[in-house]
Tab-separated table of C-alpha atoms and ligand atoms in Angstrom:
chain	number	residue	atom	x	y	z
H	128	MET	CA	-15.452	-32.021	10.986
H	129	ILE	CA	-11.755	-32.735	11.449
H	130	THR	CA	-10.974	-31.931	7.810
H	131	THR	CA	-12.815	-28.643	8.244
H	132	ILE	CA	-10.687	-27.734	11.250
H	133	ILE	CA	-7.519	-28.776	9.422
H	134	SER	CA	-8.316	-26.694	6.367
H	135	VAL	CA	-9.177	-23.628	8.471
H	136	VAL	CA	-5.956	-23.938	10.480
H	137	ALA	CA	-3.998	-24.509	7.274
H	138	TYR	CA	-5.528	-21.361	5.820
H	139	VAL	CA	-4.780	-19.238	8.874
H	140	VAL	CA	-1.165	-20.438	9.008
H	141	LEU	CA	-0.284	-20.853	5.324
H	142	ALA	CA	-2.206	-18.024	3.664
H	143	PRO	CA	0.119	-15.246	4.872
H	144	LEU	CA	3.159	-17.298	3.848
H	145	VAL	CA	1.869	-18.047	0.359
H	146	GLY	CA	0.392	-14.564	0.017
H	147	GLY	CA	3.700	-12.975	0.976
H	148	LEU	CA	5.625	-15.168	-1.450
H	149	LEU	CA	3.180	-14.290	-4.226
H	150	ALA	CA	3.654	-10.611	-3.403
H	151	GLY	CA	7.432	-11.102	-3.616
H	152	LEU	CA	7.091	-12.849	-6.968
H	153	ASP	CA	4.839	-10.037	-8.109
H	154	ARG	CA	7.563	-7.502	-7.344
H	155	ILE	CA	10.272	-9.528	-9.068
H	156	VAL	CA	8.153	-10.110	-12.165
H	157	SER	CA	7.183	-6.428	-12.282
H	158	ALA	CA	10.842	-5.440	-11.995
H	159	ARG	CA	11.835	-7.819	-14.795
H	160	MET	CA	9.108	-6.390	-17.003
H	161	GLN	CA	10.689	-2.980	-16.446
H	162	GLY	CA	14.194	-4.251	-17.181
H	163	ARG	CA	15.265	-4.228	-13.533
H	164	VAL	CA	16.563	-6.968	-11.273
H	165	GLY	CA	14.072	-6.389	-8.500
H	166	PRO	CA	14.087	-7.092	-4.767
H	167	PRO	CA	14.707	-10.461	-3.104
H	168	LEU	CA	11.792	-12.888	-3.039
H	169	LEU	CA	11.301	-12.412	0.699
H	170	GLN	CA	11.179	-8.619	0.466
H	171	PRO	CA	7.475	-8.331	1.437
H	172	PHE	CA	8.270	-10.207	4.665
H	173	TYR	CA	11.219	-7.912	5.381
H	174	ASP	CA	8.914	-4.963	4.843
H	175	VAL	CA	6.325	-6.260	7.273
H	176	PHE	CA	8.921	-7.124	9.941
H	177	LYS	CA	10.485	-3.706	9.423
H	178	LEU	CA	7.123	-2.034	9.930
H	179	ARG	CA	6.747	-3.930	13.196
H	180	GLU	CA	10.047	-2.449	14.413
H	181	LYS	CA	8.927	1.112	13.829
H	182	GLU	CA	7.622	3.563	16.366
H	183	ASP	CA	3.849	3.786	16.694
H	184	ILE	CA	2.409	7.006	15.402
H	185	THR	CA	-1.332	7.014	15.608
H	186	VAL	CA	-3.442	9.956	14.597
H	187	ASN	CA	-6.396	8.666	16.459
H	188	ASN	CA	-6.554	5.605	18.711
H	189	VAL	CA	-9.818	4.320	17.334
H	190	GLN	CA	-8.261	3.734	13.917
H	191	ASP	CA	-6.111	0.920	15.289
H	192	PHE	CA	-9.258	-0.729	16.546
H	193	TYR	CA	-10.898	-0.490	13.127
H	194	VAL	CA	-7.816	-1.832	11.384
H	195	THR	CA	-7.693	-4.763	13.808
H	196	CYS	CA	-11.348	-5.449	13.012
H	197	PHE	CA	-10.499	-5.306	9.301
H	198	PHE	CA	-7.754	-7.852	9.807
H	199	PHE	CA	-9.959	-10.072	11.951
H	200	PHE	CA	-12.859	-10.134	9.505
H	201	VAL	CA	-10.608	-10.757	6.505
H	202	VAL	CA	-9.245	-13.820	8.299
H	203	VAL	CA	-12.764	-14.871	9.294
H	204	THR	CA	-13.927	-14.507	5.672
H	205	GLY	CA	-11.232	-16.855	4.485
H	206	ALA	CA	-11.888	-19.225	7.387
H	207	PHE	CA	-15.580	-19.479	6.436
H	208	PHE	CA	-14.570	-20.066	2.844
H	209	PHE	CA	-12.026	-22.779	3.540
H	210	ALA	CA	-14.305	-24.388	6.102
H	211	GLY	CA	-16.668	-24.999	3.202
H	212	GLY	CA	-19.223	-22.468	4.425
H	213	ASP	CA	-21.889	-20.500	2.679
H	214	LEU	CA	-20.666	-18.317	-0.206
H	215	LEU	CA	-23.136	-15.544	0.589
H	216	LEU	CA	-21.953	-15.388	4.185
H	217	VAL	CA	-18.380	-15.249	2.906
H	218	ILE	CA	-19.156	-12.346	0.594
H	219	PHE	CA	-20.972	-10.374	3.269
H	220	THR	CA	-18.173	-10.867	5.790
H	221	LEU	CA	-15.681	-9.653	3.212
H	222	THR	CA	-17.804	-6.559	2.638
H	223	LEU	CA	-17.900	-5.968	6.395
H	224	ALA	CA	-14.109	-6.218	6.514
H	225	SER	CA	-13.738	-3.678	3.705
H	226	VAL	CA	-16.131	-1.353	5.496
H	227	PHE	CA	-13.906	-1.447	8.583
H	228	LEU	CA	-10.887	-0.416	6.509
H	229	ILE	CA	-12.870	2.433	4.972
H	230	VAL	CA	-14.085	3.617	8.376
H	231	ALA	CA	-10.513	3.472	9.659
H	232	ALA	CA	-9.371	5.669	6.776
H	233	PHE	CA	-12.219	8.120	7.368
H	234	SER	CA	-11.452	8.323	11.076
H	235	SER	CA	-7.917	9.564	10.485
H	236	ASN	CA	-9.109	12.985	9.298
H	237	SER	CA	-6.507	13.309	6.582
H	238	PRO	CA	-7.760	14.551	3.218
H	239	TYR	CA	-5.643	11.982	1.400
H	240	SER	CA	-6.985	8.985	3.247
H	241	GLN	CA	-10.524	10.375	3.145
H	242	ILE	CA	-10.508	10.732	-0.627
H	243	GLY	CA	-8.901	7.291	-0.731
H	244	ALA	CA	-11.771	5.970	1.389
H	245	GLU	CA	-14.341	7.547	-0.916
H	246	ARG	CA	-12.689	5.931	-3.898
H	247	GLU	CA	-12.621	2.615	-2.069
H	248	LEU	CA	-16.397	2.912	-1.651
H	249	LEU	CA	-16.713	3.532	-5.388
H	250	GLN	CA	-14.559	0.503	-6.064
H	251	MET	CA	-16.783	-1.606	-3.830
H	252	MET	CA	-19.788	-0.406	-5.817
H	253	ALA	CA	-17.950	-1.426	-8.967
H	254	TYR	CA	-16.988	-4.973	-8.024
H	255	GLU	CA	-19.785	-6.027	-5.685
H	256	PRO	CA	-22.390	-6.879	-8.412
H	257	MET	CA	-20.004	-9.239	-10.170
H	258	VAL	CA	-19.058	-10.967	-6.902
H	259	LEU	CA	-22.728	-11.579	-6.152
H	260	LEU	CA	-23.364	-12.836	-9.694
H	261	THR	CA	-20.508	-15.301	-9.221
H	262	ALA	CA	-22.166	-16.710	-6.109
H	263	ILE	CA	-25.506	-16.915	-7.908
H	264	GLY	CA	-23.817	-18.669	-10.814
H	265	PHE	CA	-22.434	-21.348	-8.508
H	266	TYR	CA	-25.878	-21.786	-6.988
H	267	MET	CA	-27.494	-22.214	-10.388
H	268	THR	CA	-25.059	-24.866	-11.560
H	269	GLU	CA	-24.494	-26.720	-8.302
H	270	GLY	CA	-27.770	-26.083	-6.513
H	271	SER	CA	-26.014	-24.945	-3.363
H	272	PHE	CA	-24.248	-21.915	-1.963
H	273	LYS	CA	-22.021	-24.111	0.186
H	274	VAL	CA	-18.362	-24.127	-0.810
H	275	LYS	CA	-18.150	-27.749	0.346
H	276	ASP	CA	-20.801	-28.855	-2.175
H	277	ILE	CA	-19.350	-26.752	-4.979
H	278	ILE	CA	-15.864	-28.205	-4.506
H	279	SER	CA	-17.051	-31.807	-4.437
H	280	GLY	CA	-19.643	-31.326	-7.195
H	281	GLY	CA	-19.058	-33.613	-10.173
H	282	ALA	CA	-18.855	-31.126	-13.017
H	283	MET	CA	-16.305	-28.399	-13.596
H	284	ASP	CA	-18.218	-25.159	-13.125
H	285	PHE	CA	-15.874	-23.325	-15.439
H	286	LEU	CA	-17.631	-24.721	-18.524
H	287	PRO	CA	-21.161	-23.471	-17.900
H	288	LEU	CA	-19.906	-20.337	-16.111
H	289	VAL	CA	-17.230	-19.248	-18.557
H	290	GLY	CA	-18.639	-15.726	-18.817
H	291	VAL	CA	-18.920	-15.369	-15.057
H	292	PHE	CA	-15.323	-16.598	-14.750
H	293	PHE	CA	-13.945	-13.890	-17.002
H	294	GLY	CA	-16.142	-11.314	-15.308
H	295	PHE	CA	-14.635	-12.371	-11.985
H	296	ILE	CA	-11.108	-12.160	-13.404
H	297	PHE	CA	-11.952	-8.630	-14.515
H	298	ILE	CA	-12.944	-7.467	-11.052
H	299	LEU	CA	-9.906	-9.198	-9.549
H	300	THR	CA	-7.951	-6.218	-10.893
H	301	LEU	CA	-10.045	-4.021	-8.627
H	302	LYS	CA	-9.742	-6.353	-5.659
H	303	PHE	CA	-5.986	-6.790	-6.007
H	304	ARG	CA	-5.641	-2.987	-6.311
H	305	LYS	CA	-3.802	-3.199	-9.580
H	306	SER	CA	-3.544	-0.576	-12.294
H	307	PRO	CA	-5.681	0.579	-14.146
H	308	PHE	CA	-8.012	0.423	-11.121
H	309	ASP	CA	-5.724	1.140	-8.189
H	310	LEU	CA	-7.716	4.251	-7.415
H	311	SER	CA	-7.914	4.115	-3.644
H	312	MET	CA	-4.349	3.084	-2.939
H	313	SER	CA	-1.509	2.051	-5.154
H	314	HIS	CA	1.236	-0.437	-4.472
H	315	HIS	CA	3.581	1.859	-6.272
H	316	ALA	CA	4.842	5.021	-4.731
H	317	HIS	CA	3.920	8.527	-5.704
H	318	GLN	CA	0.402	9.064	-6.694
H	319	GLU	CA	-1.747	12.115	-6.314
H	320	LEU	CA	-3.195	10.781	-3.042
H	321	VAL	CA	0.198	9.914	-1.541
H	322	LYS	CA	-0.726	6.398	-0.423
H	323	GLY	CA	-4.495	6.923	-0.556
H	324	LEU	CA	-6.471	4.855	1.901
H	325	VAL	CA	-3.475	3.933	4.060
H	326	THR	CA	-1.636	7.282	4.081
H	327	GLU	CA	-2.132	7.775	7.804
H	328	PHE	CA	-1.274	4.262	8.921
H	329	SER	CA	2.263	3.482	9.884
H	330	GLY	CA	4.269	0.969	11.851
H	331	LYS	CA	2.420	-2.018	13.263
H	332	THR	CA	-0.950	-0.906	11.913
H	333	MET	CA	0.432	-0.793	8.394
H	334	ALA	CA	2.004	-4.223	8.877
H	335	LEU	CA	-1.409	-5.596	9.867
H	336	ILE	CA	-2.979	-4.151	6.717
H	337	GLU	CA	-0.285	-5.714	4.539
H	338	VAL	CA	-0.786	-9.153	6.075
H	339	ALA	CA	-4.562	-8.768	5.770
H	340	HIS	CA	-4.100	-8.143	2.060
H	341	TRP	CA	-2.129	-11.346	1.701
H	342	TYR	CA	-4.954	-13.240	3.385
H	343	GLU	CA	-7.460	-11.519	1.116
H	344	ASN	CA	-5.508	-12.338	-2.046
H	345	ILE	CA	-5.312	-16.014	-1.179
H	346	PHE	CA	-8.999	-16.108	-0.406
H	347	LEU	CA	-9.813	-14.427	-3.735
H	348	LEU	CA	-7.664	-16.937	-5.585
H	349	GLY	CA	-9.697	-19.571	-3.735
H	350	PHE	CA	-12.712	-18.184	-5.567
H	351	VAL	CA	-10.916	-18.699	-8.887
H	352	PHE	CA	-10.080	-22.238	-7.767
H	353	LEU	CA	-13.773	-22.968	-7.173
H	354	PHE	CA	-14.472	-22.680	-10.891
H	355	PHE	CA	-12.259	-25.683	-11.591
H	356	ALA	CA	-12.671	-27.889	-8.528
H	357	ASN	CA	-14.716	-30.962	-9.326
H	358	GLY	CA	-13.691	-33.293	-6.555
H	359	THR	CA	-10.885	-34.949	-8.530
H	360	ILE	CA	-7.162	-34.382	-8.258
H	361	TRP	CA	-7.034	-33.117	-11.851
H	362	GLY	CA	-9.614	-30.477	-11.120
H	363	ALA	CA	-7.488	-29.326	-8.196
H	364	VAL	CA	-4.299	-29.211	-10.271
H	365	ILE	CA	-5.971	-27.232	-13.063
H	366	GLY	CA	-7.464	-24.928	-10.422
H	367	VAL	CA	-4.104	-24.110	-8.851
H	368	VAL	CA	-2.473	-23.559	-12.238
H	369	VAL	CA	-5.260	-21.231	-13.328
H	370	CYS	CA	-4.991	-19.345	-10.003
H	371	LEU	CA	-1.305	-18.700	-10.668
H	372	LEU	CA	-2.022	-17.707	-14.273
H	373	ALA	CA	-4.745	-15.327	-13.098
H	374	TYR	CA	-2.359	-13.763	-10.583
H	375	PHE	CA	0.310	-13.173	-13.210
H	376	LEU	CA	-2.255	-11.872	-15.657
H	377	GLU	CA	-3.084	-9.229	-13.041
H	378	VAL	CA	0.606	-8.383	-12.629
H	379	PHE	CA	0.904	-8.122	-16.393
H	380	ILE	CA	-2.107	-5.814	-16.613
H	381	ASP	CA	-0.726	-3.795	-13.699
H	382	ASN	CA	2.489	-3.106	-15.578
H	383	ASN	CA	0.838	-2.265	-18.863
H	384	PHE	CA	-1.858	0.209	-17.918
H	385	ALA	CA	-1.930	3.686	-16.505
H	386	ARG	CA	-4.550	4.429	-13.881
H	387	MET	CA	-7.992	5.292	-15.177
H	388	LYS	CA	-10.710	7.491	-13.749
H	389	TRP	CA	-13.259	6.106	-11.327
H	390	GLN	CA	-16.012	6.538	-13.927
H	391	VAL	CA	-14.232	4.059	-16.160
H	392	ALA	CA	-13.840	1.656	-13.241
H	393	ILE	CA	-17.540	1.657	-12.386
H	394	ASN	CA	-18.846	1.711	-15.962
H	395	SER	CA	-16.590	-1.051	-17.194
H	396	ALA	CA	-17.097	-3.252	-14.135
H	397	TRP	CA	-20.873	-2.961	-14.359
H	398	LEU	CA	-20.834	-3.459	-18.117
H	399	VAL	CA	-18.774	-6.606	-17.693
H	400	ALA	CA	-21.106	-7.817	-14.937
H	401	LEU	CA	-24.077	-7.153	-17.207
H	402	ILE	CA	-22.710	-8.658	-20.406
H	403	LEU	CA	-20.557	-11.540	-19.192
H	404	GLY	CA	-22.352	-12.209	-15.907
H	405	VAL	CA	-26.051	-11.733	-16.534
H	406	ILE	CA	-26.104	-13.180	-20.059
H	407	ASN	CA	-24.148	-16.209	-18.895
H	408	LEU	CA	-26.572	-16.770	-16.019
H	409	PHE	CA	-29.522	-16.363	-18.375
H	410	ILE	CA	-28.104	-19.052	-20.666
H	411	VAL	CA	-27.510	-21.349	-17.701
H	412	TYR	CA	-31.107	-20.710	-16.655
H	413	LEU	CA	-32.425	-21.631	-20.111
H	414	ILE	CA	-30.372	-24.797	-20.296
R	300	MET	CA	18.336	-9.760	13.381
R	301	SER	CA	17.018	-6.438	12.296
R	302	TYR	CA	14.830	-5.807	9.310
R	303	VAL	CA	15.042	-2.050	9.252
R	304	THR	CA	18.214	-2.270	7.176
R	305	LYS	CA	16.600	-4.632	4.710
R	306	SER	CA	13.706	-2.487	3.707
R	307	PRO	CA	14.593	1.194	3.932
R	308	TRP	CA	11.812	3.258	2.446
R	309	VAL	CA	12.914	6.632	1.233
R	310	ILE	CA	11.167	9.966	1.073
R	311	HIS	CA	12.764	12.551	-1.155
R	312	TYR	CA	12.311	16.266	-0.621
R	313	ASP	CA	13.653	18.989	-2.870
R	314	GLY	CA	14.741	21.959	-0.735
R	315	SER	CA	16.091	24.619	-3.086
R	316	SER	CA	17.878	22.269	-5.398
R	317	CYS	CA	18.726	23.260	-8.967
R	318	ASN	CA	17.134	19.884	-9.885
R	319	GLY	CA	20.528	18.410	-10.663
R	320	CYS	CA	20.591	16.283	-7.541
R	321	ASP	CA	16.903	15.377	-7.903
R	322	ILE	CA	17.547	13.887	-11.298
R	323	GLU	CA	20.393	11.858	-9.809
R	324	VAL	CA	18.140	10.631	-6.982
R	325	LEU	CA	15.573	9.494	-9.516
R	326	ALA	CA	18.332	7.917	-11.579
R	327	CYS	CA	18.910	5.541	-8.655
R	328	LEU	CA	15.460	4.049	-9.317
R	329	THR	CA	16.103	3.353	-12.980
R	330	PRO	CA	17.100	-0.069	-14.384
R	331	MET	CA	20.715	1.116	-14.470
R	332	TYR	CA	21.061	1.380	-10.676
R	333	ASP	CA	17.792	-0.245	-9.482
R	334	VAL	CA	17.871	0.433	-5.740
R	335	GLU	CA	14.851	-1.816	-5.262
R	336	ARG	CA	17.447	-4.605	-5.219
R	337	PHE	CA	18.178	-3.488	-1.651
R	338	GLY	CA	14.503	-3.191	-0.811
R	339	ILE	CA	14.634	0.578	-1.183
R	340	ILE	CA	11.337	2.079	-2.221
R	341	ASN	CA	10.686	5.712	-2.996
R	342	THR	CA	7.548	6.513	-1.035
R	343	GLY	CA	5.804	9.842	-1.084
R	344	ASN	CA	4.633	9.463	2.482
R	345	PRO	CA	6.704	10.563	5.498
R	346	LYS	CA	4.755	8.207	7.758
R	347	HIS	CA	6.027	5.206	5.811
R	348	ALA	CA	9.566	6.469	5.340
R	349	ASP	CA	12.773	5.447	7.117
R	350	VAL	CA	15.257	7.553	5.191
R	351	PHE	CA	14.782	11.240	4.480
R	352	LEU	CA	16.726	12.317	1.390
R	353	VAL	CA	17.006	16.065	1.106
R	354	THR	CA	18.450	17.694	-1.978
R	355	GLY	CA	19.254	21.377	-2.129
R	356	SER	CA	19.655	23.834	0.688
R	357	VAL	CA	16.867	24.861	3.009
R	358	ASN	CA	15.363	28.297	2.581
R	359	GLU	CA	13.253	30.498	4.807
R	360	GLN	CA	10.080	29.419	3.034
R	361	ASN	CA	10.421	25.676	3.320
R	362	LYS	CA	12.170	25.194	6.646
R	363	GLY	CA	8.779	24.478	8.226
R	364	VAL	CA	8.057	21.863	5.592
R	365	VAL	CA	11.391	20.127	6.150
R	366	LYS	CA	10.811	20.112	9.915
R	367	GLN	CA	7.312	18.789	9.509
R	368	ILE	CA	8.322	15.939	7.226
R	369	TYR	CA	11.049	15.027	9.707
R	370	GLU	CA	8.644	15.054	12.633
R	371	GLN	CA	6.053	12.975	10.819
R	372	MET	CA	8.518	10.168	10.190
R	373	PRO	CA	8.337	7.431	12.822
R	374	GLU	CA	11.559	6.455	14.631
R	375	PRO	CA	14.010	4.963	13.746
R	376	LYS	CA	14.808	7.391	10.928
R	377	VAL	CA	17.863	8.895	9.284
R	378	VAL	CA	18.420	12.039	7.282
R	379	VAL	CA	20.707	11.965	4.262
R	380	ALA	CA	21.737	15.324	2.812
R	381	VAL	CA	22.412	14.858	-0.903
R	382	GLY	CA	24.599	17.283	-2.806
R	383	ILE	CA	26.813	20.091	-1.605
R	384	CYS	CA	23.808	22.439	-1.423
R	385	ALA	CA	22.163	20.196	1.142
R	386	ASN	CA	25.457	19.872	3.026
R	387	ASN	CA	26.208	23.554	3.537
R	388	GLY	CA	24.311	25.687	1.057
R	389	GLY	CA	26.683	25.224	-1.869
R	390	ILE	CA	26.598	27.873	-4.553
R	391	PHE	CA	23.337	29.240	-3.169
R	392	ARG	CA	24.878	29.838	0.250
R	393	GLU	CA	25.036	33.619	-0.069
R	394	CYS	CA	21.496	34.024	-1.345
R	395	TYR	CA	19.274	36.259	0.776
R	396	ASN	CA	16.707	33.538	1.495
R	397	ILE	CA	18.982	30.546	2.045
R	398	MET	CA	19.493	29.300	5.587
R	399	GLY	CA	22.342	26.977	4.623
R	400	GLY	CA	22.598	23.199	4.770
R	401	VAL	CA	19.830	20.912	5.939
R	402	ASP	CA	21.532	20.647	9.336
R	403	THR	CA	20.470	24.185	10.130
R	404	VAL	CA	16.944	22.871	10.540
R	405	ILE	CA	17.048	19.147	11.353
R	406	PRO	CA	19.809	16.786	12.514
R	407	VAL	CA	21.590	15.212	9.538
R	408	ASP	CA	23.130	11.738	9.799
R	409	VAL	CA	24.902	11.321	6.462
R	410	TYR	CA	26.378	13.954	4.167
R	411	VAL	CA	26.734	13.039	0.492
R	412	PRO	CA	28.943	15.596	-1.271
R	413	GLY	CA	29.031	16.310	-4.965
R	414	CYS	CA	27.497	18.707	-7.429
R	415	ALA	CA	25.518	16.909	-8.572
R	416	ALA	CA	25.977	13.904	-6.297
R	417	ARG	CA	26.457	10.804	-8.413
R	418	PRO	CA	23.891	7.985	-8.113
R	419	GLU	CA	26.632	5.689	-6.788
R	420	ALA	CA	27.414	8.238	-4.093
R	421	ILE	CA	23.735	8.583	-3.189
R	422	ILE	CA	23.302	4.819	-2.896
R	423	ASP	CA	26.480	4.705	-0.823
R	424	GLY	CA	25.091	7.438	1.412
R	425	VAL	CA	21.830	5.580	1.959
R	426	VAL	CA	23.715	2.375	2.732
R	427	LYS	CA	25.851	4.308	5.261
R	428	GLY	CA	22.586	5.601	6.680
R	429	LEU	CA	21.454	2.037	7.234
R	430	GLY	CA	24.187	1.622	9.846
R	431	VAL	CA	22.850	4.655	11.687
R	432	LEU	CA	19.338	3.318	11.286
R	433	GLU	CA	20.329	0.068	12.937
R	434	GLU	CA	21.956	1.910	15.868
R	435	LYS	CA	18.847	4.002	16.315
R	436	ARG	CA	16.662	0.912	16.237
R	437	LYS	CA	18.716	-0.633	19.023
R	438	ALA	CA	18.482	2.562	21.016
R	439	LEU	CA	14.739	2.654	20.442
R	440	ALA	CA	14.321	-0.973	21.473
R	441	SER	CA	16.263	-0.399	24.699
R	442	GLY	CA	14.322	2.784	25.364
R	443	GLN	CA	17.323	5.116	25.104
R	444	LEU	CA	16.111	7.023	22.100
R	445	THR	CA	14.237	10.054	23.296
R	446	ALA	CA	11.849	11.737	20.972
R	447	PRO	CA	13.541	14.906	19.732
R	448	ALA	CA	10.211	16.346	18.699
R	449	ALA	CA	9.201	17.695	22.099
R	450	PRO	CA	11.254	20.918	22.355
R	451	GLU	CA	10.880	21.644	18.648
R	452	GLU	CA	7.151	21.335	18.894
R	453	SER	CA	6.923	23.876	21.654
R	454	GLU	CA	9.170	26.184	19.620
R	455	GLN	CA	6.878	25.773	16.676
R	456	ALA	CA	3.865	26.404	18.801
R	457	GLU	CA	5.454	29.620	20.052
R	458	GLU	CA	6.257	30.635	16.497
R	459	GLN	CA	2.726	29.949	15.440
R	460	GLU	CA	1.388	31.887	18.369
R	461	ALA	CA	3.663	34.771	17.525
R	462	ALA	CA	2.557	34.584	13.916
R	463	SER	CA	-1.100	34.560	14.828
R	464	GLU	CA	-0.562	37.461	17.207
R	465	GLU	CA	1.103	39.383	14.423
R	466	ASN	CA	-1.753	38.635	12.113
R	467	GLY	CA	-4.224	39.626	14.768
R	468	THR	CA	-2.580	42.987	15.394
R	469	GLU	CA	-2.283	43.613	11.684
R	470	LYS	CA	-5.956	43.042	11.246
R	471	VAL	CA	-6.779	45.383	14.091
R	472	GLU	CA	-4.579	48.056	12.583
R	473	GLU	CA	-6.218	47.633	9.232
R	474	LYS	CA	-9.601	48.086	10.781
R	475	GLU	CA	-8.490	51.235	12.519
R	476	GLU	CA	-7.175	52.585	9.245
R	477	ALA	CA	-10.464	51.775	7.553
K	106	SF4	S1	24.638	20.316	-5.304
K	106	SF4	FE1	24.811	21.090	-7.384
K	106	SF4	S2	23.468	19.782	-8.602
K	106	SF4	FE2	22.914	19.489	-6.444
K	106	SF4	S3	21.253	20.938	-6.079
K	106	SF4	FE3	23.173	21.969	-5.529
K	106	SF4	S4	23.782	23.076	-7.373
K	106	SF4	FE4	22.260	21.556	-7.992
């Protein structure tokens, strides 16, 4: 019980710090890949504090409420996860959080954010099957949906679930909003939808969205960690290293691809879910 | 401690520039000058921007656009006029459709001269703007900064009304002719 509380508190306090640092590293690494020096490591924090100093311009009061809900449910998702809760519950709460962000974008009545919201829905359609298959995979190998059991389970789930693992890495590109699948909003300036989903959010609301994304990224890396956790210290070390590698793989992909159409996003994500995910699960079932 | 000077996000608008200054603005983002070192990002969204870079003079067609971008930016914000065209109209000053510098439409905080303005000068201008930004933030925090949008808005509304009235009467006339 006490360890559960400690890990939840640690998540709520540390996730934005680590997430922000990772975002800063991301920007430095991206800059170096482009032959630039890049911003200071703490730049994402400066950005968020800057946004908090700005005047509030709200198109529509209800959107702040939705964004707050988005933030709240993203934190709750991670809290369930790090409390060792049920993976299915975690996935559904995350979906609920995303829905709040989409509703917020729709409520602002701007064509840019509305098209961004539509694309976000398409992206959800693209990645959701693979996320569910990942949960099912863990259930088939560990016999439980509970994160607590999966973490302490004796075997490393990466070995039987290698296909599912790479499928999950594939949809991480969608979840991290990296090129080639940063359809609904891009981290980089200037796209055809201005800033897509978040065009109409500014000031404190925008700061909240940024911090929510840091929470979300850490939670998603937690998923990657699950594949390697086997209750020993070595499992944990390998897990953290692979999480970092996965993050930098995404940064690498981000810098090497142009954005693709939404058809490609959906087709490829479903194809990957079908080939890597379903076949892997079928093999696990046979064994 | 203020963060507004550490992460100035820029929006760039091309008034009636010959594109010379625009190229120099974009040059600031390249590996050679790399303004992201100072946390400067080129955003396309006025609602996320702190610094409004205008190149080229303002003309009768786009004065509304310039005003609108300015009004959509949340306080604290600064306007940097880049290039002699943006300062006072430059070589286009005598053209029939040119209103003159950017300050004929919106208040300008920093003037960057040059034709075309060099990237170093533009970066210098933005950094000068940061000082203004910090002052404005203090004023905003202490409640002294009053929103300048109010009178302009009513002006705009009047203009729009006038425009719609004109349209209305035109339509009526057309009908009568028909
Ligand atoms: S100042 Fe010179 S380079 Fe810049 S827009 Fe005017 S004419 Fe072109």
